[in-house]
Coordinates of C-alpha atoms and ligand atoms in Angstrom, one line a residue:
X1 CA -10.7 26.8 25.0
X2 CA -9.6 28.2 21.7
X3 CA -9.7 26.4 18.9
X4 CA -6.5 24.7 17.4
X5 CA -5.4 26.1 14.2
X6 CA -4.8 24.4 11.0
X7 CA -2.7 25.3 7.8
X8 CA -3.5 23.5 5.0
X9 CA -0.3 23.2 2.8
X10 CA -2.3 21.8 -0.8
X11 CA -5.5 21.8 -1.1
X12 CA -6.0 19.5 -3.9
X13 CA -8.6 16.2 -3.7
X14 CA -7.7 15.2 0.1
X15 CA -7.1 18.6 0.9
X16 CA -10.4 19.9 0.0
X17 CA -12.0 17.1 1.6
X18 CA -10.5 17.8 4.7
X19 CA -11.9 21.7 4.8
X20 CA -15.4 20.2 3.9
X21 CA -15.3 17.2 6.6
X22 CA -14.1 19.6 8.9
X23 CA -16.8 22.3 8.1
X24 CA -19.8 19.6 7.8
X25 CA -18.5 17.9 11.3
X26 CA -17.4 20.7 13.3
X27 CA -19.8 20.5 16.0
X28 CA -19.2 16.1 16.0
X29 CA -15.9 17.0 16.0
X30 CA -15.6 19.4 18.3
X31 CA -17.2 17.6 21.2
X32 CA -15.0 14.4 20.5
X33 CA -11.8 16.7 20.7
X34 CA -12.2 18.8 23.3
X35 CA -12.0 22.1 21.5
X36 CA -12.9 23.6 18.0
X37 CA -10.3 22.5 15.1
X38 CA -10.4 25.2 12.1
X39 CA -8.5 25.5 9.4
X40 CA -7.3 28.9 9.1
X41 CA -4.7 29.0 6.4
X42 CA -4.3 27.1 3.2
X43 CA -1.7 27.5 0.0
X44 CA -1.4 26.3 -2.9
X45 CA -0.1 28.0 -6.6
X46 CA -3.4 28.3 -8.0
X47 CA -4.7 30.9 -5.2
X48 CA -7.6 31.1 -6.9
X49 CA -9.0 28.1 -7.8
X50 CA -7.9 27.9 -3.3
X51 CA -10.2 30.6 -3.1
X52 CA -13.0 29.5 -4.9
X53 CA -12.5 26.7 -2.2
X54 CA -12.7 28.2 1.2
X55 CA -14.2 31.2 1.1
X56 CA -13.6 33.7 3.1
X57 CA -13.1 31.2 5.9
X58 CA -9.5 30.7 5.5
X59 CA -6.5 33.0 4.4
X60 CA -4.7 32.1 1.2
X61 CA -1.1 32.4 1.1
X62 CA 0.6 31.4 -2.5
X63 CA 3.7 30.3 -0.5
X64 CA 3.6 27.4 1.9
X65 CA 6.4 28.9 4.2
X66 CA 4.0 31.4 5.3
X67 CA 2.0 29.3 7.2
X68 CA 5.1 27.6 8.8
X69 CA 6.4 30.7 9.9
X70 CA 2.8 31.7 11.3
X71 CA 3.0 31.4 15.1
X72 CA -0.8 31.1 15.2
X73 CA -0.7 27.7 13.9
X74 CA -0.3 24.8 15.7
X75 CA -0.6 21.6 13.1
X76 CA 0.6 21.6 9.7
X77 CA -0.9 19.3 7.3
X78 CA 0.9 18.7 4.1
X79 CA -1.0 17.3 1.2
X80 CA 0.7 18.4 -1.8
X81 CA 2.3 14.9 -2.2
X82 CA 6.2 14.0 -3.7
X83 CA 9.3 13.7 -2.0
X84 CA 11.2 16.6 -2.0
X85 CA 9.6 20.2 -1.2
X86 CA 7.0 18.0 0.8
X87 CA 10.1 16.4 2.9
X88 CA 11.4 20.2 3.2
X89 CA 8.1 21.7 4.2
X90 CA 7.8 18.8 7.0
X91 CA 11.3 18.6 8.1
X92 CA 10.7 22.9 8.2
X93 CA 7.3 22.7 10.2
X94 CA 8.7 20.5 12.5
X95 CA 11.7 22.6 13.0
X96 CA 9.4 25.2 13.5
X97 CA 7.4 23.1 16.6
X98 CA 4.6 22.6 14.5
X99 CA 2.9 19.3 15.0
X100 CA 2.0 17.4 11.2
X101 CA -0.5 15.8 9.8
X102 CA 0.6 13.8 5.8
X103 CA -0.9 11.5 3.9
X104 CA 1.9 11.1 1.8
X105 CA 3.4 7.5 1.9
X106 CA 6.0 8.1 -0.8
X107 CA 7.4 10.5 1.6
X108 CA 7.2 8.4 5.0
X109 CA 8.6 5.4 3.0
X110 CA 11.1 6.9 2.0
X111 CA 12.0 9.8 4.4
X112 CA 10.6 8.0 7.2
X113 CA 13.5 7.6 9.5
X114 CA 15.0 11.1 9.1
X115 CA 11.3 12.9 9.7
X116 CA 10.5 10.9 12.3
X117 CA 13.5 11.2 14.2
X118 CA 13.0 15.2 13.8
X119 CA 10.2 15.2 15.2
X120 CA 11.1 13.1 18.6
X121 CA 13.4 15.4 19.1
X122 CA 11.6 18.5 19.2
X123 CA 8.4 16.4 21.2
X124 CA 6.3 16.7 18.3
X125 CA 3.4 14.8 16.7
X126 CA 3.9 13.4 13.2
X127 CA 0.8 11.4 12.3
X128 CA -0.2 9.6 8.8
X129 CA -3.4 7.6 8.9
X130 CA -4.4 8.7 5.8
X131 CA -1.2 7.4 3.9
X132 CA -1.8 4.1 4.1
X133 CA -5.1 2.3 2.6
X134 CA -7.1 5.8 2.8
X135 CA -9.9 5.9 5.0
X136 CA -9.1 2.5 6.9
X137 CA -7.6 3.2 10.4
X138 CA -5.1 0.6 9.8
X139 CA -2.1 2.5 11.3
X140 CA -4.7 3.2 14.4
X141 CA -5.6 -0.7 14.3
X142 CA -1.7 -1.8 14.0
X143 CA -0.4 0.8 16.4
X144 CA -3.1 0.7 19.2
X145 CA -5.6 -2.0 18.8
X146 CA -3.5 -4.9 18.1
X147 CA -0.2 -4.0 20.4
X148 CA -1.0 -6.8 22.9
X149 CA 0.0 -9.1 19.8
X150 CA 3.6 -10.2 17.9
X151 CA 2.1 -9.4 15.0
X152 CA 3.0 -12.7 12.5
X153 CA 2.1 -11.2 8.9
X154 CA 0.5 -8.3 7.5
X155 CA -1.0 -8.9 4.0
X156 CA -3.4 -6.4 2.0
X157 CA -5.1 -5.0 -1.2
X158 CA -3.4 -1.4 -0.5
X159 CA -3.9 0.2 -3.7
X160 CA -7.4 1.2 -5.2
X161 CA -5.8 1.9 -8.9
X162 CA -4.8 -1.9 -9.7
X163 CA -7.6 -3.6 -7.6
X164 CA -10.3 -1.9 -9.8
X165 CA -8.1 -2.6 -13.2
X166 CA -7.8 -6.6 -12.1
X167 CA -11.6 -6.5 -11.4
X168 CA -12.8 -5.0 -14.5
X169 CA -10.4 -7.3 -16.4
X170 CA -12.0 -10.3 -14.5
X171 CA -15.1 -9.3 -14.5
X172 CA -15.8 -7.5 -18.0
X173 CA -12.4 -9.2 -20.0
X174 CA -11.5 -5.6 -21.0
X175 CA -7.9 -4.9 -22.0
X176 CA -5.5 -3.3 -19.4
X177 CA -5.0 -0.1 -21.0
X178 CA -8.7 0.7 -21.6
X179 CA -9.3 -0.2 -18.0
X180 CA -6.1 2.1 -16.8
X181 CA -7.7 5.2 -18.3
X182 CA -11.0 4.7 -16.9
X183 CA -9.2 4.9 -13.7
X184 CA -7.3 7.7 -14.2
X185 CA -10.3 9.2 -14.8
X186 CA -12.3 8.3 -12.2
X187 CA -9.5 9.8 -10.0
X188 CA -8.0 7.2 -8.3
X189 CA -4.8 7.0 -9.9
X190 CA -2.0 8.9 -8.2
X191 CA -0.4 11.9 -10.2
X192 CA 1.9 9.0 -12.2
X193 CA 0.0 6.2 -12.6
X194 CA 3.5 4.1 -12.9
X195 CA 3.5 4.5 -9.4
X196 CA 0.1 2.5 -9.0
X197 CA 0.5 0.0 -12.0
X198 CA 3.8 -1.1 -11.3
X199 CA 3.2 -1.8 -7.3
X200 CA 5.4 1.2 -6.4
X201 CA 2.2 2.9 -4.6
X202 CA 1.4 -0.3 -2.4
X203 CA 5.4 -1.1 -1.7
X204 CA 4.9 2.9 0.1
X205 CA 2.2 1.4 2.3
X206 CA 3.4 -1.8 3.1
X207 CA 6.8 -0.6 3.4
X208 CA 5.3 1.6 6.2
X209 CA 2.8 -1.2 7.8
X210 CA 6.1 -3.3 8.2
X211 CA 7.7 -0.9 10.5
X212 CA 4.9 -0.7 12.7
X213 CA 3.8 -3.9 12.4
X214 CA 7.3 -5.4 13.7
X215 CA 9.3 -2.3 14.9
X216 CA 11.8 -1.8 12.5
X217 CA 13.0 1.6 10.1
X218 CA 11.2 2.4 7.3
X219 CA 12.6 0.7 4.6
X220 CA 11.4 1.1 1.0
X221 CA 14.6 0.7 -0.6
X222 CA 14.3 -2.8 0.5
X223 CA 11.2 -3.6 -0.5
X224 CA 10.6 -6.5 -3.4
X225 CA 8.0 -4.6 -5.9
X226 CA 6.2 -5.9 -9.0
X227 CA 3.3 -4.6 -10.5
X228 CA 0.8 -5.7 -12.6
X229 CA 1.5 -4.8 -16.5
X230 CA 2.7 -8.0 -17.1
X231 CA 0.1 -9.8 -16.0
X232 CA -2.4 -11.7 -19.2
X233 CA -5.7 -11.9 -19.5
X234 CA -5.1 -15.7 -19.7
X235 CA -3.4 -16.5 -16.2
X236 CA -6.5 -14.5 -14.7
X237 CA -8.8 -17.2 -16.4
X238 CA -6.9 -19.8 -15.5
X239 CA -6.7 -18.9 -12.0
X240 CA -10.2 -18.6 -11.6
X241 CA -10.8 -22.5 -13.2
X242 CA -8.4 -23.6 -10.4
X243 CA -10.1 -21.4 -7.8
X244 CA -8.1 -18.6 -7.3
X245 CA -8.8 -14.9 -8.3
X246 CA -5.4 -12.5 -8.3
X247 CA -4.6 -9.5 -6.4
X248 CA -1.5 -6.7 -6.3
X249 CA -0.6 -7.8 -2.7
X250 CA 1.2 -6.1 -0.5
X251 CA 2.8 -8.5 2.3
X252 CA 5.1 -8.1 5.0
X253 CA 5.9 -11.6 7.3
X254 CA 8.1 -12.1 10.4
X255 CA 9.9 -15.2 9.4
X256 CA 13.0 -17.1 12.0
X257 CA 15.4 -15.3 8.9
X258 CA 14.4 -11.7 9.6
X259 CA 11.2 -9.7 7.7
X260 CA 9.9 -10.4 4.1
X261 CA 8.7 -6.9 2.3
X262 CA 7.3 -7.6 -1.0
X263 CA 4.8 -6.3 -3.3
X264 CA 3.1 -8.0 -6.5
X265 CA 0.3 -10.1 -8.1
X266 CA -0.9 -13.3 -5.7
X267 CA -3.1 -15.8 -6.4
X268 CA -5.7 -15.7 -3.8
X269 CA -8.1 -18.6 -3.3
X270 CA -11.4 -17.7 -4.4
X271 CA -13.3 -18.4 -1.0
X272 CA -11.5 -15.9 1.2
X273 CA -13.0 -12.6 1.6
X274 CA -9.8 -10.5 0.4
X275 CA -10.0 -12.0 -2.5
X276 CA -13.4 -10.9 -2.9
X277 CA -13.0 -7.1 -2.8
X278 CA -13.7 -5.7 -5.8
X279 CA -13.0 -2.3 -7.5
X280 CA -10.8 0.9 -6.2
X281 CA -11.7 -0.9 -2.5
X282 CA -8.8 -1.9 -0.1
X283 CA -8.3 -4.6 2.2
X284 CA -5.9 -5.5 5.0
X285 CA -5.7 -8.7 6.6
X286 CA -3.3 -8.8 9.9
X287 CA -2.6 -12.0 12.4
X288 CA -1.3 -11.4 15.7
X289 CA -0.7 -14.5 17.9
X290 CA -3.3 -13.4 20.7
X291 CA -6.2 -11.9 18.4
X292 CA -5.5 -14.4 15.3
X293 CA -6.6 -13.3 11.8
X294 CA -8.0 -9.7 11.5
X295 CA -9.8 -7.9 8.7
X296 CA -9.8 -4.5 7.9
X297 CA -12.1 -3.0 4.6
X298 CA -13.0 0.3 3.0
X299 CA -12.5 3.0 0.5
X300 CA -8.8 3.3 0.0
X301 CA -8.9 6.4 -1.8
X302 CA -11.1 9.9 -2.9
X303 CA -11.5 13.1 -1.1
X304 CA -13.4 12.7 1.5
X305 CA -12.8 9.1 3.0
X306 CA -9.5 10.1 3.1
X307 CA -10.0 14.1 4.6
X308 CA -11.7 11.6 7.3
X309 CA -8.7 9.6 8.2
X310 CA -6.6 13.4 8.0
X311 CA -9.4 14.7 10.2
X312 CA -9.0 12.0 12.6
X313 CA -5.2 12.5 12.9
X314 CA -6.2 16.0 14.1
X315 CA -8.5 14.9 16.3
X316 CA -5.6 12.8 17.9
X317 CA -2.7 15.7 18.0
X318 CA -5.7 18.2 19.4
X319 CA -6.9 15.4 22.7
X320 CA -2.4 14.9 23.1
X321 CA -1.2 18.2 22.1
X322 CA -1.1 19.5 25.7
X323 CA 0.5 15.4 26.4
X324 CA 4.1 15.2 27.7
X325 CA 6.0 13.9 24.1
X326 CA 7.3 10.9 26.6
X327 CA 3.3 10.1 27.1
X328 CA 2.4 10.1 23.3
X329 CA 1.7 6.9 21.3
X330 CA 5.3 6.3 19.4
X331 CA 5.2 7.4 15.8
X332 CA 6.4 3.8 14.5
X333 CA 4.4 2.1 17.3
X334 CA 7.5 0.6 19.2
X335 CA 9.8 3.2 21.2
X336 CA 12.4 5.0 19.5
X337 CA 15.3 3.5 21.4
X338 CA 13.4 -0.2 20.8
X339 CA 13.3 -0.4 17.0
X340 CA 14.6 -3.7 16.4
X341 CA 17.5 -4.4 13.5
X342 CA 15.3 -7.9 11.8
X343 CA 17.1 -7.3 8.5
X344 CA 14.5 -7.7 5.4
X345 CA 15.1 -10.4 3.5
X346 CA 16.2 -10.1 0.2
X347 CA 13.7 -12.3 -2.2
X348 CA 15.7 -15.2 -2.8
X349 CA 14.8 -16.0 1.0
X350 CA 11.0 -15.9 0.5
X351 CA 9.1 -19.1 1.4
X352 CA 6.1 -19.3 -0.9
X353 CA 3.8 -21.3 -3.3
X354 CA 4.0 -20.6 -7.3
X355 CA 1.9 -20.5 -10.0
X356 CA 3.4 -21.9 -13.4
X357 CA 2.5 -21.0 -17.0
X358 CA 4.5 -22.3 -19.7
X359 CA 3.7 -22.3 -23.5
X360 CA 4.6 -25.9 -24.5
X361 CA 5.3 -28.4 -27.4
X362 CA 2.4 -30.7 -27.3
X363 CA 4.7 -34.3 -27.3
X364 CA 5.5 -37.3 -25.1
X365 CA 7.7 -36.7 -22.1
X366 CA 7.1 -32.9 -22.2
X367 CA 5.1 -33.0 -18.6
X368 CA 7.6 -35.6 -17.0
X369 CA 10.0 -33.7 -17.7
X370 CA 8.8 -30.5 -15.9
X371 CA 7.7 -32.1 -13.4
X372 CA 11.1 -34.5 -12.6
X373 CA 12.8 -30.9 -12.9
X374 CA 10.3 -30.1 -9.5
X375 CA 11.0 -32.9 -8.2
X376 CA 14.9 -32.7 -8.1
X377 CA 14.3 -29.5 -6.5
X378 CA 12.2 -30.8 -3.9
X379 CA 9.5 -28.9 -4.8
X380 CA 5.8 -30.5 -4.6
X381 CA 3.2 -30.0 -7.1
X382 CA -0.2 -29.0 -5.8
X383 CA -2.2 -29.1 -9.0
X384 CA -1.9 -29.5 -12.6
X385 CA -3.7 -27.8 -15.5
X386 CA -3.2 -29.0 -18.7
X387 CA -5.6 -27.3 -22.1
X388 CA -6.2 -28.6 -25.0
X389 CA -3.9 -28.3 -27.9
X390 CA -3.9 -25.8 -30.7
X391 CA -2.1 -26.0 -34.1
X392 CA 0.4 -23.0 -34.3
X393 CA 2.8 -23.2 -37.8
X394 CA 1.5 -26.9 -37.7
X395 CA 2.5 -28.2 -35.2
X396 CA 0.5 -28.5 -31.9
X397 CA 1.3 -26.2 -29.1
X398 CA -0.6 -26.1 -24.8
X399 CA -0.6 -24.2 -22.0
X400 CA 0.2 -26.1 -18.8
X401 CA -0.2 -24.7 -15.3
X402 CA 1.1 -25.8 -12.2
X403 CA 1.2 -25.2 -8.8
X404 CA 3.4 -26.0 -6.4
X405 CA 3.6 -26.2 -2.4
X406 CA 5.8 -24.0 -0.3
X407 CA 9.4 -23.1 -1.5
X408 CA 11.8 -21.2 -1.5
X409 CA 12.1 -18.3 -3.8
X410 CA 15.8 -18.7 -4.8
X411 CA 15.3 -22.6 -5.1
X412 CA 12.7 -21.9 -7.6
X413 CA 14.6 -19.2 -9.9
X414 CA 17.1 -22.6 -10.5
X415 CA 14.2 -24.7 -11.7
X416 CA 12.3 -22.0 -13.8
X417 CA 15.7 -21.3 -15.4
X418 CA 16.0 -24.7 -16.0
X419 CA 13.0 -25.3 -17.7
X420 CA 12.9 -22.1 -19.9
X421 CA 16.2 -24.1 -21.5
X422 CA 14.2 -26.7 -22.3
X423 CA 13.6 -27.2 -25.7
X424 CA 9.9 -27.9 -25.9
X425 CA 9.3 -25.0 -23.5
X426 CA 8.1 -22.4 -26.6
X427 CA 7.9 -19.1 -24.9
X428 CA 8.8 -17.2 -21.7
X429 CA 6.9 -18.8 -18.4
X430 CA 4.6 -16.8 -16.7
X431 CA 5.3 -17.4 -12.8
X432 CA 2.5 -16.2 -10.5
X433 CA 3.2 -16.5 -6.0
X434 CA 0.2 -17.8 -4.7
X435 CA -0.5 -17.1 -0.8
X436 CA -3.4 -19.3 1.1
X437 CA -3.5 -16.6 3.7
X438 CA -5.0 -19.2 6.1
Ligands
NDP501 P1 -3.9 16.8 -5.7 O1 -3.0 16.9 -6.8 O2 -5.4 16.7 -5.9 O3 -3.6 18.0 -4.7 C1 -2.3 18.5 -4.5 C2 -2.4 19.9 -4.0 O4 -1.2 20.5 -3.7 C3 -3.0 20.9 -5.1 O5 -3.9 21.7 -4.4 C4 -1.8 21.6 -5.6 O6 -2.4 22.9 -6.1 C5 -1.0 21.7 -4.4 N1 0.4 22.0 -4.6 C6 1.2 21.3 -5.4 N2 2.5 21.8 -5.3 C7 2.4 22.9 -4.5 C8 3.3 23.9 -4.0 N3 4.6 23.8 -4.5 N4 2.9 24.8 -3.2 C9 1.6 24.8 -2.8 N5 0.7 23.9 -3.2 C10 1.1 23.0 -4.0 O7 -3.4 15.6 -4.8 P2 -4.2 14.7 -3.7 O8 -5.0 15.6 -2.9 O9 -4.9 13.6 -4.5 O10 -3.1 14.0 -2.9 C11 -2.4 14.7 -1.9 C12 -1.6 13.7 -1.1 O11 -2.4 12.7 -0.5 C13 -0.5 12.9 -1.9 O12 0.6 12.6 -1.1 C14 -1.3 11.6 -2.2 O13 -0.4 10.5 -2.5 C15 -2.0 11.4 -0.9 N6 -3.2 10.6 -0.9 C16 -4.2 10.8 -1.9 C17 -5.3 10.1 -1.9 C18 -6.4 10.3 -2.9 O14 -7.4 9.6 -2.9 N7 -6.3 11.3 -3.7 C19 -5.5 8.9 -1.0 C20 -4.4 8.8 0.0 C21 -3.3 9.6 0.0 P3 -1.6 23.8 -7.1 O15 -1.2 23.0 -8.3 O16 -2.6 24.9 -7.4 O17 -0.4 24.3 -6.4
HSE502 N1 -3.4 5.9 -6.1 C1 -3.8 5.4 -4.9 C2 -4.6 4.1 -5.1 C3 -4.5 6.4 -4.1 O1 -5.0 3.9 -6.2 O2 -4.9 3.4 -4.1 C4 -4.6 6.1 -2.6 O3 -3.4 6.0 -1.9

């Protein structure tokens, strides 16, 4: 049979891995799809550096729409990144009949609903392993492997970038922004790094693990995000003496209320294996109520671990493409016409445990009073850390840490604002959600 064809629309890090994953793998591949897949056309602005790439293997076209327009080509795969001539090119190639393949989860986050909509109703393929946690076939696991379950919560290291910068800070005590550059140049920050560093990156992924996890729209726009910048050298100490290490989480539960959706530092405890994955590496823990707790691990990032998860999207659209649409696996896992309308809660709604910092006045009465503030709140204390004292202008000064049980989120904003208008509380407190994952 002939081969399918493949346009290549940036051919950047992922891209080139792709067209070397491809080459290397052609016969593996080949016998797994049931017919050749080559990539016959690529663009990109710098046609020469493109060029220098492929060979003569491929044709180079400086403008994308070229390989649209080519009738020869039956997937698209768009790896140029952003949101808005990458939302054109797909909502073109799909307009076009052209099956895509993206790894762009700013784009599906964001765009989601409106591309995959398209693309149901022309009865073509849109598929995006790649765009969440890299090389790990979590949307294949959530999708496909796990759909016997109600899926109860989804919670994982998603982001390479701010995984390696905690560990190095752990492990080494560097600074954040030494440890920021080293990642940029090691490649595996994304072409803003505010997009990795202050959890926009992960709240992409979760936002799309949430939809398939529990059949609802994409909704990034909903999503809670926080990122790591604020986060002190100190409270990663301190977490470790009480057990805990801290990750950039991204979590999305089914709760009675609707669907939480949030993204920032946790407190992990030290002894599960997520919170033992170190460096650019992701993680993503799912529990259904057949299969119970599930864990998935690899490279979340670089060329070629993600060309494999693009690669084995193609593989997928080249064993279906012949598939009536009707018999495909649903984009969003769920049917179209059975998305469900959970709302996502907004944060104050959130049910979890806290981590406390506060900078105090070292005096009599200081703890009882933090804590009775807790208490009138109904919220119970789990553990307390209190350091020894230092003199500052005098007079002594301590950190105390606590950590509370279950709450909820809105019910804890009350009591943190109360306490910051306490007198002896001496600077701004550091407030840290802790998840058992259990
Ligand atoms: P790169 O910046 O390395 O590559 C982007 C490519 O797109 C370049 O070849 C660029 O070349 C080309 N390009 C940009 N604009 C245009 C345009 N207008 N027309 C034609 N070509 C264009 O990015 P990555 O390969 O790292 O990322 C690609 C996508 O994959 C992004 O959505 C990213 O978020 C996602 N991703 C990346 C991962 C990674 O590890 N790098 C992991 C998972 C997902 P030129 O400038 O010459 O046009
Ligand atoms: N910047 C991303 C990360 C790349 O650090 O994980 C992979 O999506």
């Amino acid at each position: 049979m002939k081969p399918i064809q493949v346009g290549l629309i940036g051919i950047g890090t992922v891209g080139g891995g792709v067209f070397e994953v491809l080459r290397r793998n052609q016969e593996e591949i080949k016998r797994r799809a049931g017919r050749g897949i080559e990539v016959t056309m690529v663009s990109r602005r710098d046609q020469a550096k493109a060029r220098a790439m492929v060979g003569e293997d491929a044709k180079v076209v400086a403008d994308p729409r070229d390989i649209i327009r080519n009738p020869d080509i039956d997937i698209v795969v768009e790896l140029i990144g952003g949101y808005t001539l990458a939302r054109e090119l797909v909502l073109e190639a799909i307009a076009a009949g052209k099956h895509v393949v993206t790894a762009n989860k700013a784009l599906l986050a964001v765009h989601g609903t409106e591309i995959f909509q398209a693309a149901h109703n022309k009865g073509v393929m849109v598929a995006f392993e790649a765009a969440v946690a890299g090389g790990i076939p979590i949307i294949k696991a959530l999708r496909e492997g796990l759909t016997a379950n109600q899926i109860q919560w989804v919670a994982g290291i998603i982001n390479g970038t701010t995984n390696f910068i905690l560990s190095e800070m752990r492990d080494k005590g560097l600074d954040f922004d030494v440890v920021l550059k080293e990642a940029q140049r090691l490649g595996y920050a994304e072409a803003d790094p505010t997009f990795d560093i202050e959890g926009v990156d992960a709240a992409h992924k979760a936002t799309i693990m949430s939809a398939i996890a529990f059949g609802i729209p994409v909704q990034f726009d909903k999503a809670y995000v926080e990122g790591i910048t604020k986060l002190g050298a100190a409270d990663i100490k301190y977490a470790e003496q009480l057990g805990y290490r801290i990750k950039l989480l991204g979590i999305t539960k089914r709760t009675d209320k609707g669907v939480e959706l949030r993204v920032h530092p946790s407190l992990v405890p030290a002894q599960r294996l997520i919170a033992n994955v170190e460096g650019a590496m992701n993680a993503v823990m799912v529990q259904g109520d057949a299969v119970g707790t599930t864990l998935y691990y690899g490279k979340g990032a670089g060329a070629e671990p993600t060309a494999s998860a693009v690669v084995a999207d193609l593989v997928d659209i080249t064993r279906l493409h012949t598939a009536d649409p009707q018999n495909r696996v649903p984009h969003l896992a769920f049917q179209p016409d059975a998305l469900s309308n959970l709302p996502v809660l907004p944060m104050e709604e959130v049910v979890t445990s806290y981590y406390l910092r506060l900078r105090v006045a070292d005096q009599a009465g200081v703890l009882a009073k933090l804590t009775g503030l807790l208490a009138d709140a109904n919220i119970s204390i789990d553990a307390i850390l209190q350091r020894e004292a230092d003199q500052v202008s005098g007079a002594n000064q301590t950190d105390v840490i606590i950590l509370t049980h279950d709450t909820r989120e809105g019910n804890m904003n009350v009591v943190l604002k109360q306490m910051q208008g306490l007198p002896t509380v001496l600077a701004p407190i550091v407030r840290i959600r802790k998840e058992e994952l259990a």
